[in-house]
């Protein structure tokens, strides 16, 4: 250690960035970029696993009888693990992966505030994942991702205990990660960058992390009680022995409604970046987008009982209906701001942009069905039916997953130094997008006609609908492999990306792709408005950057003659 | 090659003590934020039961008596005081003072845990147990043991942490300028004390 | 274009925080005009002990009713605030840290009050 203390001279001391090998990603590392990729790779693995389970679910539902699965219990395990894996081992870690990679870069920092803690938080995930999968094979993880007692306490088997332990670990991991993000965002910003000059993705991560720190402990508390009930013989959730069965539902939703925003706020952040960059326009209503994330974070804690309209005392329904309507407002503000952002922009229909637009359209449908569910009379009718399944997939797949896809097309060049194949990307989009819609939209209908969720056997009159849904779902499943193929192929044969292929203004692009291990050579100079696209200053800023890194990028991104009229749109 | 790795380590690992202190303190407060949530849930679970079952609570209070927990409360308060006095000594530049005071903290923490064990024995002999045995006392039991034992676990962790601080201090790792590690432990320990202040009032007095 | 120096927010914060703790080091404490010959931490310790005794007295001597319960709760809150302000240095630390206690406490209490408000349903 002592031998090398010479200070790094900008530009001089750092030679060619060391080319990372696969083995570098399998080892403990405190570099946030490596950790980010570790998160993403792990999450993608679980995405494939959870996706395979989804295919099995749809296969089972091709017929009204139980045929693929041995019995109802086996089917229960199937959708329980599918839901849990998708939420806790795919979406949340995937977002954490992007955030790990991007937040320090976007802030112009060398790393997170606590690099060691960052690595530690990541390394909790693989054992938790293994435990979860083990739980599946041990069996009888039957209670769904919501794990309501008494099914989760008196009936399920050891798999359920492993499930709870695994979630505990994942919770610890995400709390540690969130603390790290908040400290990084507050303390590692360069002195010249105020909160309102941060990229919106960073804002989104700030709001997300605040929710994680305050909501996840509820889950931890509830899981502790659940585990005690299962293994120590307590009866917190068993009314027959003096417990209260609704206690779980209350605490769980007190965590889990805020948690749905943990899953979707980072996606909001991604979308704000993508829309602005690919339509070459400043974000419309920057402050509105930034602050509505905070509003969502707080109001999100007051709506949980809308998941319990059918189990609560009736007097409490209306208050929660009102708060549920209120929380749609900040989300609506964001949607309008995004529309304002692309309005009159010079839209480039790149794959990233297509997915961002896909997000916009599908998420709005999910939001609308959310408001429908939030109104008591309607919810009483469709609670626990396929309508809910449809809603949650529109917000989580149509929302978060499409945003992740967009983010992959957008940031893959930064992370690997290679472009993804745009043609394959468009094919991917034009299969995924309709297949997604055709899979999940008809579920609204199935739900309203009365098909319950979480069943392997259903009334024969629903079969046509279900066969249709299943076929669309298989197409959707297969379309994922286009992306996976594209990623693997482009990693080796993709076009070289250069530092800033999209001529974006945020700081992660102000360094080589992939960035050197210290992130920047010298100190990066942020552009005052991270979204000041379409101005001459922005044009010159990117040009000077290009000179520094010796890269050229598509000239049609910022035609000089177009700059005049567009600059009027600057906030 | 090795040079680059060392330099990377350097860039990713270390900040100046002042910056490190700022970062660590903020992180600790955020960590405490999530602890607040867990303890609130556990205490609330107890309080709901206690308000609805006054006679059971009264019966248990009769059985347990107040002397032991009162003593324990003073012990934990003293340990908190010892903690902050230790930090003060360190900031005044007296490392030996730090070691002495933190040693007292660890000792008092240990006594606290021991007395809590005695208390648990008394209670479980009187029928207040964690498991369901049929009867209101065990309904009380699970709601009582969950928050107090969770707190006790925090005290145990704290004692181990205090020993670690002493070990570090003996190796000369702290100084009047470099006290982040001690300060952070202090935040944790005082927080555990604050939790006990509420547990004491809500569980043993009310 | 803003000129960006290499300092981070943390460095500035650290600078600000540097000269705030001063009263802690004194051997004397001024309380309501009188000077006590002990560091402030010891005085706070005394107050904590006194409040605990007060609580014990109330709890042992009087039956539990609205008033005594209220007094007990208030006494415990005062004790907690003393520890947080003086022992955890919130008194002269960044007010942001107070949010880290108050916001989750508020959220936790929403949950707690809700649980209180709902009668045990007997489901
Ligand atoms: C516009 C605001 C929203 C409102 C008013 C809303 C309302 C609701 C309601 C009332 C339910 C319960 C339906 C039932 O079980 O009967 C529900 C379920 C659900 N929502 Fe939303 N929602 C909104 C947005 C979101 C978002 C943004 C997400 C995720 C990113 C989400 C994820 C979910 C999930 C996962 C469920 C299913 C929970 C389960 O498994 O039972 N919602 N929503
Ligand atoms: Cu909800």
Coordinates of C-alpha atoms in Angstrom, one line a residue, chain A residues 103-417:
Chain A
X103 CA -25.5 7.5 -9.9
X104 CA -21.8 8.1 -9.1
X105 CA -21.1 8.7 -12.8
X106 CA -24.0 11.1 -13.1
X107 CA -22.7 13.0 -10.0
X108 CA -19.2 13.1 -11.4
X109 CA -18.0 11.1 -8.4
X110 CA -15.3 8.5 -8.2
X111 CA -17.5 6.0 -6.4
X112 CA -20.3 5.6 -3.9
X113 CA -19.8 7.0 -0.4
X114 CA -19.3 3.5 1.0
X115 CA -17.7 1.2 -1.6
X116 CA -17.3 -1.7 0.8
X117 CA -20.8 -1.6 2.0
X118 CA -22.0 -1.5 -1.6
X119 CA -20.2 -4.7 -2.3
X120 CA -21.5 -6.3 0.8
X121 CA -25.1 -5.3 -0.1
X122 CA -24.7 -7.0 -3.4
X123 CA -23.2 -10.2 -2.1
X124 CA -26.2 -10.7 0.1
X125 CA -28.3 -11.3 -3.0
X126 CA -26.9 -14.5 -4.4
X127 CA -27.3 -16.4 -1.2
X128 CA -30.8 -15.0 -0.8
X129 CA -31.6 -16.1 -4.3
X130 CA -30.3 -19.5 -3.8
X131 CA -32.4 -19.8 -0.6
X132 CA -35.4 -18.8 -2.5
X133 CA -34.9 -21.3 -5.3
X134 CA -34.1 -23.9 -2.7
X135 CA -37.4 -23.1 -1.1
X136 CA -39.1 -23.8 -4.3
X137 CA -37.6 -27.2 -4.5
X138 CA -38.1 -28.0 -0.9
X139 CA -41.7 -27.3 -1.6
X140 CA -44.8 -25.8 -0.3
X141 CA -44.0 -22.2 -0.7
X142 CA -47.6 -21.7 -1.3
X143 CA -48.8 -18.4 0.0
X144 CA -48.1 -16.1 -2.9
X145 CA -45.8 -13.2 -2.9
X146 CA -48.1 -11.5 -0.3
X147 CA -47.9 -14.5 2.0
X148 CA -51.1 -14.1 3.9
X149 CA -51.6 -16.1 7.1
X150 CA -53.0 -18.6 7.9
X151 CA -51.9 -20.1 4.6
X152 CA -48.3 -18.9 5.2
X153 CA -48.2 -19.9 8.9
X154 CA -50.4 -23.0 9.5
X155 CA -50.3 -24.7 6.2
X156 CA -47.2 -24.1 4.0
X157 CA -44.0 -26.1 4.4
X158 CA -40.4 -25.4 4.9
X159 CA -40.2 -23.7 1.6
X160 CA -42.2 -20.9 3.1
X161 CA -39.7 -20.5 6.0
X162 CA -36.9 -20.3 3.5
X163 CA -38.9 -17.8 1.5
X164 CA -39.2 -15.6 4.5
X165 CA -35.5 -15.8 5.4
X166 CA -34.6 -15.1 1.9
X167 CA -36.7 -12.0 1.8
X168 CA -35.2 -10.9 5.1
X169 CA -31.7 -11.0 3.5
X170 CA -32.9 -9.2 0.4
X171 CA -34.5 -6.5 2.7
X172 CA -31.2 -6.0 4.5
X173 CA -29.4 -5.8 1.2
X174 CA -31.7 -3.1 -0.1
X175 CA -31.7 -1.1 3.0
X176 CA -27.9 -1.0 3.0
X177 CA -27.9 -0.1 -0.6
X178 CA -30.4 2.7 -0.1
X179 CA -28.5 4.2 2.8
X180 CA -25.5 4.3 0.5
X181 CA -27.4 6.0 -2.2
X182 CA -28.8 8.7 0.0
X183 CA -25.4 9.5 1.5
X184 CA -23.8 9.5 -1.9
X185 CA -26.4 11.8 -3.4
X186 CA -26.2 14.3 -0.6
X187 CA -22.5 14.2 0.1
X188 CA -20.7 13.2 -3.1
X189 CA -22.2 15.8 -5.4
X190 CA -19.5 18.1 -6.6
X191 CA -19.8 21.4 -4.8
X192 CA -21.1 23.2 -7.9
X193 CA -24.1 20.9 -8.4
X194 CA -27.2 21.8 -6.5
X195 CA -30.1 19.4 -5.9
X196 CA -31.9 20.9 -8.9
X197 CA -29.0 20.4 -11.2
X198 CA -29.0 16.6 -10.6
X199 CA -30.2 14.3 -13.4
X200 CA -33.7 13.1 -12.8
X201 CA -32.6 9.5 -12.5
X202 CA -30.6 10.6 -9.5
X203 CA -33.7 12.3 -8.1
X204 CA -35.7 9.2 -8.6
X205 CA -33.1 7.1 -6.8
X206 CA -33.1 9.5 -3.9
X207 CA -36.9 9.2 -3.6
X208 CA -36.7 5.4 -4.0
X209 CA -34.0 5.1 -1.4
X210 CA -35.9 7.1 1.1
X211 CA -38.9 4.8 0.6
X212 CA -36.6 1.8 1.0
X213 CA -35.1 3.0 4.3
X214 CA -38.5 3.7 5.8
X215 CA -40.7 1.0 4.3
X216 CA -38.5 -2.1 4.2
X217 CA -38.1 -2.3 8.0
X218 CA -41.9 -2.9 8.2
X219 CA -41.4 -6.0 6.0
X220 CA -38.5 -7.0 8.2
X221 CA -40.6 -6.7 11.3
X222 CA -43.5 -8.6 9.8
X223 CA -41.2 -11.4 8.5
X224 CA -39.6 -11.7 11.9
X225 CA -43.0 -12.3 13.4
X226 CA -44.0 -14.7 10.6
X227 CA -40.8 -16.7 11.1
X228 CA -41.4 -16.8 14.8
X229 CA -44.9 -18.1 14.2
X230 CA -43.6 -20.7 11.8
X231 CA -40.7 -22.0 13.8
X232 CA -41.0 -20.8 17.4
X233 CA -44.6 -21.6 18.1
X234 CA -45.8 -18.0 18.7
X235 CA -49.2 -17.0 17.4
X236 CA -48.9 -13.4 16.3
X237 CA -51.1 -14.1 13.3
X238 CA -53.3 -16.8 14.6
X239 CA -56.6 -15.5 16.1
X240 CA -57.4 -18.9 17.6
X241 CA -54.5 -18.4 19.9
X242 CA -54.9 -14.7 20.6
X243 CA -53.2 -13.3 17.5
X244 CA -54.6 -11.1 14.8
X245 CA -54.7 -12.3 11.3
X246 CA -55.1 -8.8 9.9
X247 CA -51.9 -7.7 11.5
X248 CA -49.9 -9.3 8.7
X249 CA -52.0 -7.7 6.0
X250 CA -51.6 -4.3 7.5
X251 CA -47.9 -4.5 8.1
X252 CA -47.3 -6.2 4.8
X253 CA -49.2 -3.6 2.7
X254 CA -47.7 -0.8 4.8
X255 CA -44.5 -2.0 3.3
X256 CA -45.7 -3.2 0.0
X257 CA -47.6 -0.3 -1.3
X258 CA -44.6 2.0 -0.9
X259 CA -42.6 -0.9 -2.4
X260 CA -44.5 -0.8 -5.6
X261 CA -43.0 2.7 -5.9
X262 CA -39.6 1.2 -5.1
X263 CA -40.1 -0.8 -8.3
X264 CA -41.4 2.0 -10.5
X265 CA -39.8 5.2 -9.4
X266 CA -36.4 4.3 -10.8
X267 CA -38.2 3.5 -14.0
X268 CA -39.7 7.0 -13.9
X269 CA -36.1 8.3 -13.6
X270 CA -34.9 6.2 -16.6
X271 CA -37.8 7.4 -18.7
X272 CA -37.1 11.1 -17.9
X273 CA -33.5 10.6 -19.2
X274 CA -34.5 8.6 -22.3
X275 CA -37.3 10.9 -23.5
X276 CA -35.2 14.0 -23.2
X277 CA -32.1 12.7 -24.8
X278 CA -33.8 11.0 -27.7
X279 CA -36.2 13.8 -28.5
X280 CA -33.4 16.5 -28.1
X281 CA -35.5 18.7 -25.9
X282 CA -35.1 19.9 -22.3
X283 CA -37.3 18.0 -19.8
X284 CA -40.5 19.8 -19.5
X285 CA -41.3 20.6 -15.8
X286 CA -38.0 19.4 -14.3
X287 CA -38.9 20.5 -10.8
X288 CA -42.4 19.0 -11.1
X289 CA -40.9 15.6 -12.0
X290 CA -38.3 15.8 -9.3
X291 CA -40.6 16.9 -6.5
X292 CA -43.5 14.6 -7.5
X293 CA -41.2 11.7 -6.8
X294 CA -41.0 13.0 -3.3
X295 CA -44.7 13.5 -3.0
X296 CA -45.2 9.9 -4.2
X297 CA -42.8 8.7 -1.6
X298 CA -44.7 10.4 1.2
X299 CA -48.3 9.9 0.1
X300 CA -47.4 6.3 -0.8
X301 CA -47.4 5.5 3.0
X302 CA -51.1 6.5 3.4
X303 CA -52.8 4.2 0.9
X304 CA -52.0 0.7 1.9
X305 CA -55.4 -0.4 3.0
X306 CA -56.7 -0.2 -0.6
X307 CA -55.4 -3.7 -0.9
X308 CA -57.6 -4.7 2.0
X309 CA -61.0 -3.2 1.0
X310 CA -62.6 -6.6 1.4
X311 CA -61.0 -7.5 4.7
X312 CA -61.2 -4.2 6.6
X313 CA -64.0 -2.8 8.5
X314 CA -66.2 -0.9 6.0
X315 CA -65.9 2.5 7.6
X316 CA -62.2 2.6 6.7
X317 CA -62.8 2.1 3.0
X318 CA -63.6 5.6 2.0
X319 CA -60.6 7.3 3.6
X320 CA -58.3 5.0 1.8
X321 CA -60.2 5.4 -1.4
X322 CA -59.6 9.1 -1.2
X323 CA -55.8 8.8 -0.6
X324 CA -55.6 6.3 -3.4
X325 CA -57.1 8.8 -5.8
X326 CA -54.7 11.5 -4.5
X327 CA -51.6 9.5 -5.2
X328 CA -52.5 9.2 -8.8
X329 CA -52.1 13.0 -9.1
X330 CA -48.3 13.2 -8.8
X331 CA -48.0 10.3 -11.2
X332 CA -50.3 12.1 -13.6
X333 CA -48.1 15.2 -13.3
X334 CA -45.2 13.1 -14.4
X335 CA -47.0 11.7 -17.4
X336 CA -48.0 15.2 -18.6
X337 CA -44.4 16.4 -18.1
X338 CA -43.1 13.6 -20.2
X339 CA -45.7 14.3 -22.9
X340 CA -44.6 17.9 -22.8
X341 CA -41.0 16.8 -23.1
X342 CA -41.4 15.0 -26.4
X343 CA -43.9 17.5 -27.7
X344 CA -42.3 19.3 -30.6
X345 CA -39.1 17.5 -30.1
X346 CA -36.9 16.0 -32.8
X347 CA -37.7 12.5 -31.9
X348 CA -35.3 9.8 -32.8
X349 CA -37.0 6.4 -32.9
X350 CA -34.1 4.5 -31.5
X351 CA -34.8 1.2 -29.7
X352 CA -34.4 3.0 -26.4
X353 CA -36.9 5.7 -27.3
X354 CA -39.3 3.1 -28.6
X355 CA -39.3 1.3 -25.3
X356 CA -39.7 4.6 -23.5
X357 CA -42.7 5.4 -25.5
X358 CA -43.9 1.9 -24.9
X359 CA -43.6 2.6 -21.2
X360 CA -45.5 5.8 -21.5
X361 CA -48.5 4.2 -23.2
X362 CA -48.7 1.0 -21.2
X363 CA -48.0 2.6 -17.8
X364 CA -50.9 5.0 -18.3
X365 CA -53.2 2.0 -18.8
X366 CA -51.9 0.5 -15.6
X367 CA -52.4 3.8 -13.8
X368 CA -56.0 4.0 -15.0
X369 CA -56.8 0.5 -13.9
X370 CA -55.1 1.4 -10.6
X371 CA -57.5 4.2 -10.1
X372 CA -60.4 1.9 -11.0
X373 CA -59.2 -0.6 -8.4
X374 CA -58.8 2.2 -5.9
X375 CA -62.5 3.0 -6.1
X376 CA -64.3 0.7 -3.6
X377 CA -67.4 -0.3 -5.5
X378 CA -65.4 -1.5 -8.4
X379 CA -62.7 -3.2 -6.3
X380 CA -65.2 -5.2 -4.3
X381 CA -66.3 -6.7 -7.6
X382 CA -62.9 -7.5 -9.1
X383 CA -60.7 -8.0 -6.0
X384 CA -58.6 -11.2 -6.3
X385 CA -59.5 -11.6 -9.9
X386 CA -57.5 -11.4 -13.1
X387 CA -58.2 -7.7 -13.3
X388 CA -55.7 -7.2 -10.5
X389 CA -53.2 -9.4 -12.3
X390 CA -53.7 -7.3 -15.3
X391 CA -53.2 -4.1 -13.4
X392 CA -50.1 -5.1 -11.7
X393 CA -48.5 -6.4 -14.9
X394 CA -49.3 -3.2 -16.8
X395 CA -47.5 -1.2 -14.1
X396 CA -44.7 -3.6 -13.5
X397 CA -44.1 -5.1 -16.9
X398 CA -45.5 -2.3 -19.0
X399 CA -43.9 0.1 -16.6
X400 CA -40.7 -1.1 -15.0
X401 CA -39.7 -3.9 -17.4
X402 CA -40.1 -1.8 -20.5
X403 CA -38.2 1.0 -18.9
X404 CA -35.4 -1.5 -18.1
X405 CA -35.3 -2.6 -21.7
X406 CA -35.1 1.0 -22.8
X407 CA -32.3 1.6 -20.3
X408 CA -30.4 -1.4 -21.6
X409 CA -30.5 0.0 -25.1
X410 CA -29.5 3.4 -23.8
X411 CA -26.7 2.6 -21.5
X412 CA -25.3 -0.7 -22.9
X413 CA -22.9 1.4 -25.0
X414 CA -21.6 3.2 -21.9
X415 CA -21.2 0.0 -19.9
X416 CA -19.6 -2.2 -22.6
X417 CA -18.2 0.3 -25.1

